Amino acid sequence: MRWTPGGTSGDIEDRRSEGGGGGFGGGGFGGIHLGLGGILVLVVLSVVFRVNLLSVFTGAPDATSTRPLTESDRAAGANSDREVQFVSFVLDDVQSTWERVLPESGAQYRHAKLVLFRNYTQSGCGTAQTATGPFYCPADEKVYIDLAFFDELRGNFGAPGEFAQAYVIAHEIGHHVQKLLGIEGQVQRLRQSNPASANPLSVRLELQADCFAGVWAKSTEQRKIIDQSDIAAGLRAAAAVGDDRLQKMATGHVSPENFTHGSSQQRMQWFRSGLDSGQIDACDTFATR
Ligand SMILES: [Zn+2]
C-alpha cells in the first residue's frame, strides 16, 4: 500500500494507556456482533490456553483475567506509533470515501469513532476485550480494536501486509454504513421476530460489510493507493477470517449451520463484487437466495 505516515486521526480515541484498569463486571456481550475474526481469535486462544474464552459471551464464570503489561508490551508501544498513523490514514480514507459515495444513495455519512485499547475497555455494547477481535458497536457508533489483533493477523492467520489490516478497518466501517442505511436496524427487528433467521441474516450482514470494504478498495485502486498485490492480500485476509477456515483450524471439520461470517469463498466473492463495481448496489447480499 502506498501511504505517507502523518498525524493521528481526529476520529481515533486512544485508550491504550487505560489498559488493565477498571474491571469487567460479570455481564456477557449479549447479542453483540463479534467483529471480523473475533470468534476465530477466541477459538484459537481458547485452544492455546486451554480456557474456554467463548464463555465470556455466555457469562460463564471461568473467563480469564487480563494479563498485566510487560516490558515487551511497552517496547511494542513505541513501535506502534507508525501503526497508529497507518490506522489513522486508513480510517480517514475510508470515511472520506463514504462521505462521497453515500450521498449517491440518498444518505448522509456521519463519522464513526475508532477506539484503540489494550486488554479491555467499556463499549456501548458491553466490555471489549483483546480476545474479542475488532468489532463495531452500533449503540455508540464506535469501532473497537486492540492493535495486538494485527499481530495475530500477521502471525497466526497467514494474512500479512498492510492491506489485510486496512481490510479489517474497512469491514468494520462497513458495519457503520449498514447502521446509517438502516440495514442493521432492519436486521435486528427481523432477528427478534424470527429467531431462526438470526444466523443466515448475520451471514448476509457480514458479507455485505465485506462488499462495502470492496467498494472502498475500488476507490483506493483508482487513486493508485493499492495495487494488485494488495488486493491479493485483502482476499487472503478475507479467506483467513472466513468461518470455514476458522472451524477447520479449531475442530478439523466444517459445519455450515454454525457459520456467522460466511465461508471464505463467499467472503472473497462479495469483496470482489464491491471491488469490481465500486457501487453500493452491487452489495445487496440480502437479495440473493
Ligand atoms: Zn463483521
CSV table of C-alpha atoms and ligand atoms in Angstrom, one decimal:
chain,number,residue,atom,x,y,z
A,1,MET,CA,0.0,0.0,0.0
A,2,ARG,CA,1.2,3.5,-0.8
A,3,TRP,CA,0.7,5.8,2.1
A,4,THR,CA,2.6,8.6,4.0
A,5,PRO,CA,2.8,8.4,7.7
A,6,GLY,CA,1.1,11.5,9.2
A,7,GLY,CA,-0.7,12.5,12.3
A,8,THR,CA,-3.4,10.8,14.3
A,9,SER,CA,-6.9,10.9,13.1
A,10,GLY,CA,-9.3,13.1,14.9
A,11,ASP,CA,-11.7,10.2,14.9
A,12,ILE,CA,-9.4,8.0,17.0
A,13,GLU,CA,-9.9,7.6,20.7
A,14,ASP,CA,-6.8,6.3,22.2
A,15,ARG,CA,-7.5,4.4,25.4
A,16,ARG,CA,-4.4,2.2,25.4
A,17,SER,CA,-2.9,3.8,28.5
A,18,GLU,CA,-6.0,2.7,30.4
A,19,GLY,CA,-5.4,-1.0,29.6
A,20,GLY,CA,-5.7,-3.2,32.6
A,21,GLY,CA,-7.5,-0.6,34.7
A,22,GLY,CA,-11.1,-0.9,35.9
A,23,GLY,CA,-12.9,-4.2,36.0
A,24,PHE,CA,-15.2,-6.1,33.7
A,25,GLY,CA,-18.4,-6.7,35.6
A,26,GLY,CA,-19.9,-10.1,35.0
A,27,GLY,CA,-22.2,-9.4,32.1
A,28,GLY,CA,-21.5,-11.1,28.7
A,29,PHE,CA,-21.8,-9.4,25.4
A,30,GLY,CA,-25.4,-10.4,24.9
A,31,GLY,CA,-26.3,-10.1,21.2
A,32,ILE,CA,-23.3,-8.1,20.3
A,33,HIS,CA,-21.7,-8.5,16.9
A,34,LEU,CA,-18.3,-10.2,17.4
A,35,GLY,CA,-16.5,-8.5,14.7
A,36,LEU,CA,-14.2,-9.7,12.0
A,37,GLY,CA,-12.1,-12.5,13.2
A,38,GLY,CA,-13.4,-12.2,16.8
A,39,ILE,CA,-14.7,-15.7,17.1
A,40,LEU,CA,-11.6,-17.0,15.3
A,41,VAL,CA,-9.4,-15.3,17.9
A,42,LEU,CA,-11.5,-16.6,20.7
A,43,VAL,CA,-11.3,-20.2,19.5
A,44,VAL,CA,-7.6,-20.1,18.8
A,45,LEU,CA,-6.8,-18.6,22.1
A,46,SER,CA,-9.1,-21.0,23.9
A,47,VAL,CA,-7.2,-23.9,22.3
A,48,VAL,CA,-3.8,-22.3,23.2
A,49,PHE,CA,-4.6,-21.5,26.8
A,50,ARG,CA,-7.0,-24.4,27.3
A,51,VAL,CA,-9.5,-22.0,28.7
A,52,ASN,CA,-13.0,-21.5,27.3
A,53,LEU,CA,-12.8,-17.9,26.3
A,54,LEU,CA,-16.1,-18.2,24.5
A,55,SER,CA,-17.7,-18.5,27.9
A,56,VAL,CA,-17.1,-14.7,28.2
A,57,PHE,CA,-20.1,-14.4,25.8
A,58,THR,CA,-22.3,-16.7,27.8
A,59,GLY,CA,-21.4,-15.1,31.1
A,60,ALA,CA,-19.9,-18.3,32.5
A,61,PRO,CA,-17.5,-17.6,35.4
A,62,ASP,CA,-14.3,-19.1,34.0
A,63,ALA,CA,-13.4,-16.2,31.8
A,64,THR,CA,-9.6,-15.4,32.1
A,65,SER,CA,-8.4,-12.4,33.8
A,66,THR,CA,-6.4,-10.0,31.7
A,67,ARG,CA,-2.6,-10.1,31.6
A,68,PRO,CA,-0.6,-7.2,33.1
A,69,LEU,CA,1.6,-5.0,30.9
A,70,THR,CA,5.1,-6.4,30.4
A,71,GLU,CA,8.3,-4.8,29.2
A,72,SER,CA,7.8,-6.1,25.7
A,73,ASP,CA,4.4,-4.5,25.7
A,74,ARG,CA,6.0,-1.2,26.5
A,75,ALA,CA,8.6,-1.7,23.7
A,76,ALA,CA,5.8,-2.6,21.3
A,77,GLY,CA,4.1,0.7,22.4
A,78,ALA,CA,7.0,2.7,21.0
A,79,ASN,CA,6.8,0.8,17.7
A,80,SER,CA,3.1,1.2,17.4
A,81,ASP,CA,3.2,4.9,16.6
A,82,ARG,CA,3.6,4.0,12.9
A,83,GLU,CA,0.8,1.5,13.3
A,84,VAL,CA,-1.5,4.2,14.8
A,85,GLN,CA,-0.6,6.5,11.9
A,86,PHE,CA,-1.5,3.8,9.5
A,87,VAL,CA,-4.8,3.1,11.2
A,88,SER,CA,-5.4,6.9,11.1
A,89,PHE,CA,-4.7,7.0,7.4
A,90,VAL,CA,-7.0,4.1,6.6
A,91,LEU,CA,-9.8,5.3,8.8
A,92,ASP,CA,-9.8,8.8,7.4
A,93,ASP,CA,-9.6,7.5,3.8
A,94,VAL,CA,-12.4,5.0,4.3
A,95,GLN,CA,-14.6,7.7,5.9
A,96,SER,CA,-13.9,10.3,3.3
A,97,THR,CA,-14.7,7.8,0.7
A,98,TRP,CA,-18.1,7.1,2.3
A,99,GLU,CA,-18.7,10.8,2.6
A,100,ARG,CA,-18.5,10.9,-1.1
A,101,VAL,CA,-20.2,7.7,-2.0
A,102,LEU,CA,-23.2,7.5,0.4
A,103,PRO,CA,-25.0,10.7,-0.8
A,104,GLU,CA,-25.2,9.0,-4.2
A,105,SER,CA,-27.6,6.6,-2.4
A,106,GLY,CA,-29.5,9.5,-0.8
A,107,ALA,CA,-28.0,9.1,2.7
A,108,GLN,CA,-25.6,11.3,4.6
A,109,TYR,CA,-22.4,10.0,6.1
A,110,ARG,CA,-21.7,10.6,9.8
A,111,HIS,CA,-18.2,9.8,11.1
A,112,ALA,CA,-17.7,6.8,13.3
A,113,LYS,CA,-15.0,6.8,16.1
A,114,LEU,CA,-12.3,4.2,16.3
A,115,VAL,CA,-11.2,3.2,19.9
A,116,LEU,CA,-7.7,1.8,20.4
A,117,PHE,CA,-7.5,-0.2,23.6
A,118,ARG,CA,-5.3,-2.7,25.3
A,119,ASN,CA,-6.6,-5.7,27.2
A,120,TYR,CA,-10.1,-4.4,27.7
A,121,THR,CA,-12.3,-1.3,27.7
A,122,GLN,CA,-16.0,-0.5,28.1
A,123,SER,CA,-18.1,-0.1,24.9
A,124,GLY,CA,-21.7,0.8,24.4
A,125,CYS,CA,-22.2,-2.9,23.7
A,126,GLY,CA,-20.5,-4.3,26.8
A,127,THR,CA,-16.9,-4.9,27.6
A,128,ALA,CA,-14.5,-5.0,24.7
A,129,GLN,CA,-11.6,-7.4,25.2
A,130,THR,CA,-8.5,-8.3,23.2
A,131,ALA,CA,-9.8,-11.8,22.6
A,132,THR,CA,-13.0,-10.4,21.1
A,133,GLY,CA,-11.2,-9.2,18.0
A,134,PRO,CA,-12.2,-5.9,16.3
A,135,PHE,CA,-15.9,-5.1,16.3
A,136,TYR,CA,-18.3,-2.3,15.6
A,137,CYS,CA,-20.8,-1.3,18.3
A,138,PRO,CA,-23.9,0.3,16.7
A,139,ALA,CA,-25.1,1.7,20.1
A,140,ASP,CA,-22.2,4.2,20.3
A,141,GLU,CA,-21.1,4.1,16.7
A,142,LYS,CA,-17.5,3.2,17.5
A,143,VAL,CA,-15.1,0.6,16.2
A,144,TYR,CA,-13.0,-1.2,18.9
A,145,ILE,CA,-9.6,-2.5,18.0
A,146,ASP,CA,-6.7,-3.8,20.1
A,147,LEU,CA,-3.7,-3.4,17.8
A,148,ALA,CA,-2.5,-6.8,19.1
A,149,PHE,CA,-5.1,-8.3,16.7
A,150,PHE,CA,-2.9,-7.2,13.8
A,151,ASP,CA,-0.1,-9.2,15.1
A,152,GLU,CA,-2.4,-12.2,15.2
A,153,LEU,CA,-3.5,-11.5,11.7
A,154,ARG,CA,0.2,-11.4,10.5
A,155,GLY,CA,1.4,-14.3,12.6
A,156,ASN,CA,-1.3,-16.9,13.0
A,157,PHE,CA,-3.8,-16.3,10.3
A,158,GLY,CA,-1.5,-16.1,7.3
A,159,ALA,CA,-2.6,-12.6,6.3
A,160,PRO,CA,0.4,-10.4,6.3
A,161,GLY,CA,0.6,-7.0,4.7
A,162,GLU,CA,-0.9,-3.6,5.4
A,163,PHE,CA,-3.8,-4.1,3.2
A,164,ALA,CA,-5.0,-7.0,5.3
A,165,GLN,CA,-5.2,-4.6,8.3
A,166,ALA,CA,-6.8,-1.9,6.2
A,167,TYR,CA,-9.4,-4.5,5.1
A,168,VAL,CA,-10.3,-5.2,8.7
A,169,ILE,CA,-10.9,-1.5,9.4
A,170,ALA,CA,-12.9,-1.0,6.1
A,171,HIS,CA,-15.0,-4.1,7.0
A,172,GLU,CA,-15.9,-2.6,10.5
A,173,ILE,CA,-16.7,0.8,9.0
A,174,GLY,CA,-18.9,-1.2,6.5
A,175,HIS,CA,-21.0,-2.1,9.6
A,176,HIS,CA,-21.3,1.6,10.4
A,177,VAL,CA,-22.5,2.2,6.9
A,178,GLN,CA,-25.1,-0.5,7.4
A,179,LYS,CA,-26.3,1.3,10.5
A,180,LEU,CA,-26.5,4.6,8.7
A,181,LEU,CA,-28.5,3.0,5.9
A,182,GLY,CA,-30.9,1.4,8.4
A,183,ILE,CA,-30.0,-2.1,7.3
A,184,GLU,CA,-28.6,-3.0,10.7
A,185,GLY,CA,-31.8,-1.9,12.4
A,186,GLN,CA,-34.0,-3.9,10.0
A,187,VAL,CA,-31.9,-7.0,10.6
A,188,GLN,CA,-32.2,-6.6,14.4
A,189,ARG,CA,-36.0,-6.4,14.1
A,190,LEU,CA,-36.1,-9.4,11.8
A,191,ARG,CA,-33.9,-11.4,14.1
A,192,GLN,CA,-36.2,-10.7,17.0
A,193,SER,CA,-39.4,-11.5,15.1
A,194,ASN,CA,-37.9,-14.7,13.7
A,195,PRO,CA,-35.0,-16.1,15.8
A,196,ALA,CA,-34.5,-19.0,13.3
A,197,SER,CA,-33.4,-16.4,10.7
A,198,ALA,CA,-30.8,-14.9,13.0
A,199,ASN,CA,-27.8,-16.8,11.7
A,200,PRO,CA,-28.4,-16.6,8.0
A,201,LEU,CA,-29.2,-12.9,8.4
A,202,SER,CA,-25.9,-12.4,10.3
A,203,VAL,CA,-24.0,-14.1,7.4
A,204,ARG,CA,-25.6,-11.7,4.9
A,205,LEU,CA,-24.8,-8.7,7.1
A,206,GLU,CA,-21.1,-9.9,7.3
A,207,LEU,CA,-20.8,-10.5,3.6
A,208,GLN,CA,-22.3,-7.0,2.9
A,209,ALA,CA,-19.6,-5.5,5.2
A,210,ASP,CA,-17.0,-7.3,3.1
A,211,CYS,CA,-18.6,-5.9,-0.1
A,212,PHE,CA,-18.6,-2.4,1.4
A,213,ALA,CA,-14.9,-2.9,2.1
A,214,GLY,CA,-14.5,-3.7,-1.6
A,215,VAL,CA,-16.3,-0.5,-2.6
A,216,TRP,CA,-13.7,1.4,-0.6
A,217,ALA,CA,-10.9,-0.7,-2.1
A,218,LYS,CA,-12.1,0.2,-5.6
A,219,SER,CA,-11.7,3.9,-4.8
A,220,THR,CA,-8.1,3.3,-3.5
A,221,GLU,CA,-7.3,1.4,-6.6
A,222,GLN,CA,-8.5,4.3,-8.7
A,223,ARG,CA,-6.2,6.6,-6.7
A,224,LYS,CA,-3.3,4.2,-7.0
A,225,ILE,CA,-3.0,3.7,-3.3
A,226,ILE,CA,-3.3,-0.1,-3.7
A,227,ASP,CA,-2.2,-2.4,-6.5
A,228,GLN,CA,-3.0,-6.0,-7.5
A,229,SER,CA,-0.7,-7.5,-4.8
A,230,ASP,CA,-2.6,-5.6,-2.1
A,231,ILE,CA,-5.9,-6.9,-3.5
A,232,ALA,CA,-4.5,-10.4,-3.3
A,233,ALA,CA,-3.5,-9.8,0.3
A,234,GLY,CA,-7.0,-8.5,1.0
A,235,LEU,CA,-8.6,-11.6,-0.5
A,236,ARG,CA,-6.3,-13.7,1.6
A,237,ALA,CA,-7.4,-11.8,4.7
A,238,ALA,CA,-11.0,-12.4,3.8
A,239,ALA,CA,-10.2,-16.1,3.5
A,240,ALA,CA,-8.2,-16.1,6.7
A,241,VAL,CA,-11.1,-15.0,8.8
A,242,GLY,CA,-13.8,-17.0,6.9
A,243,ASP,CA,-15.6,-19.2,9.3
A,244,ASP,CA,-15.0,-22.4,7.4
A,245,ARG,CA,-11.2,-22.0,7.8
A,246,LEU,CA,-11.7,-21.0,11.4
A,247,GLN,CA,-13.7,-24.1,12.1
A,248,LYS,CA,-11.2,-26.3,10.3
A,249,MET,CA,-8.4,-24.9,12.4
A,250,ALA,CA,-10.3,-25.4,15.6
A,251,THR,CA,-12.1,-28.7,15.1
A,252,GLY,CA,-10.7,-30.2,11.9
A,253,HIS,CA,-14.1,-30.2,10.1
A,254,VAL,CA,-16.7,-27.7,8.9
A,255,SER,CA,-20.3,-27.5,10.0
A,256,PRO,CA,-22.1,-24.9,7.9
A,257,GLU,CA,-25.0,-24.3,10.3
A,258,ASN,CA,-22.7,-22.6,12.7
A,259,PHE,CA,-21.4,-20.1,10.2
A,260,THR,CA,-21.8,-16.4,11.1
A,261,HIS,CA,-19.3,-14.7,8.8
A,262,GLY,CA,-19.9,-16.8,5.8
A,263,SER,CA,-17.4,-19.1,4.1
A,264,SER,CA,-14.0,-17.9,2.9
A,265,GLN,CA,-15.3,-18.4,-0.7
A,266,GLN,CA,-18.4,-16.2,-0.1
A,267,ARG,CA,-16.4,-13.5,1.7
A,268,MET,CA,-13.9,-13.3,-1.2
A,269,GLN,CA,-16.7,-13.3,-3.7
A,270,TRP,CA,-18.5,-10.4,-2.1
A,271,PHE,CA,-15.4,-8.4,-1.5
A,272,ARG,CA,-14.7,-8.8,-5.3
A,273,SER,CA,-18.3,-7.7,-6.1
A,274,GLY,CA,-17.7,-4.4,-4.3
A,275,LEU,CA,-14.2,-4.0,-5.7
A,276,ASP,CA,-15.3,-4.7,-9.3
A,277,SER,CA,-18.2,-2.3,-9.3
A,278,GLY,CA,-17.4,0.3,-6.7
A,279,GLN,CA,-21.1,0.6,-6.2
A,280,ILE,CA,-23.3,0.1,-3.1
A,281,ASP,CA,-25.9,-1.5,-5.4
A,282,ALA,CA,-23.5,-4.4,-6.0
A,283,CYS,CA,-23.7,-5.3,-2.3
A,284,ASP,CA,-27.3,-6.4,-1.9
A,285,THR,CA,-26.3,-9.7,-0.1
A,286,PHE,CA,-29.9,-9.9,1.1
A,287,ALA,CA,-31.4,-10.2,-2.4
A,288,THR,CA,-29.7,-13.5,-3.3
A,289,ARG,CA,-31.1,-16.8,-2.3
B,1,ZN,ZN,-18.2,-8.0,10.7
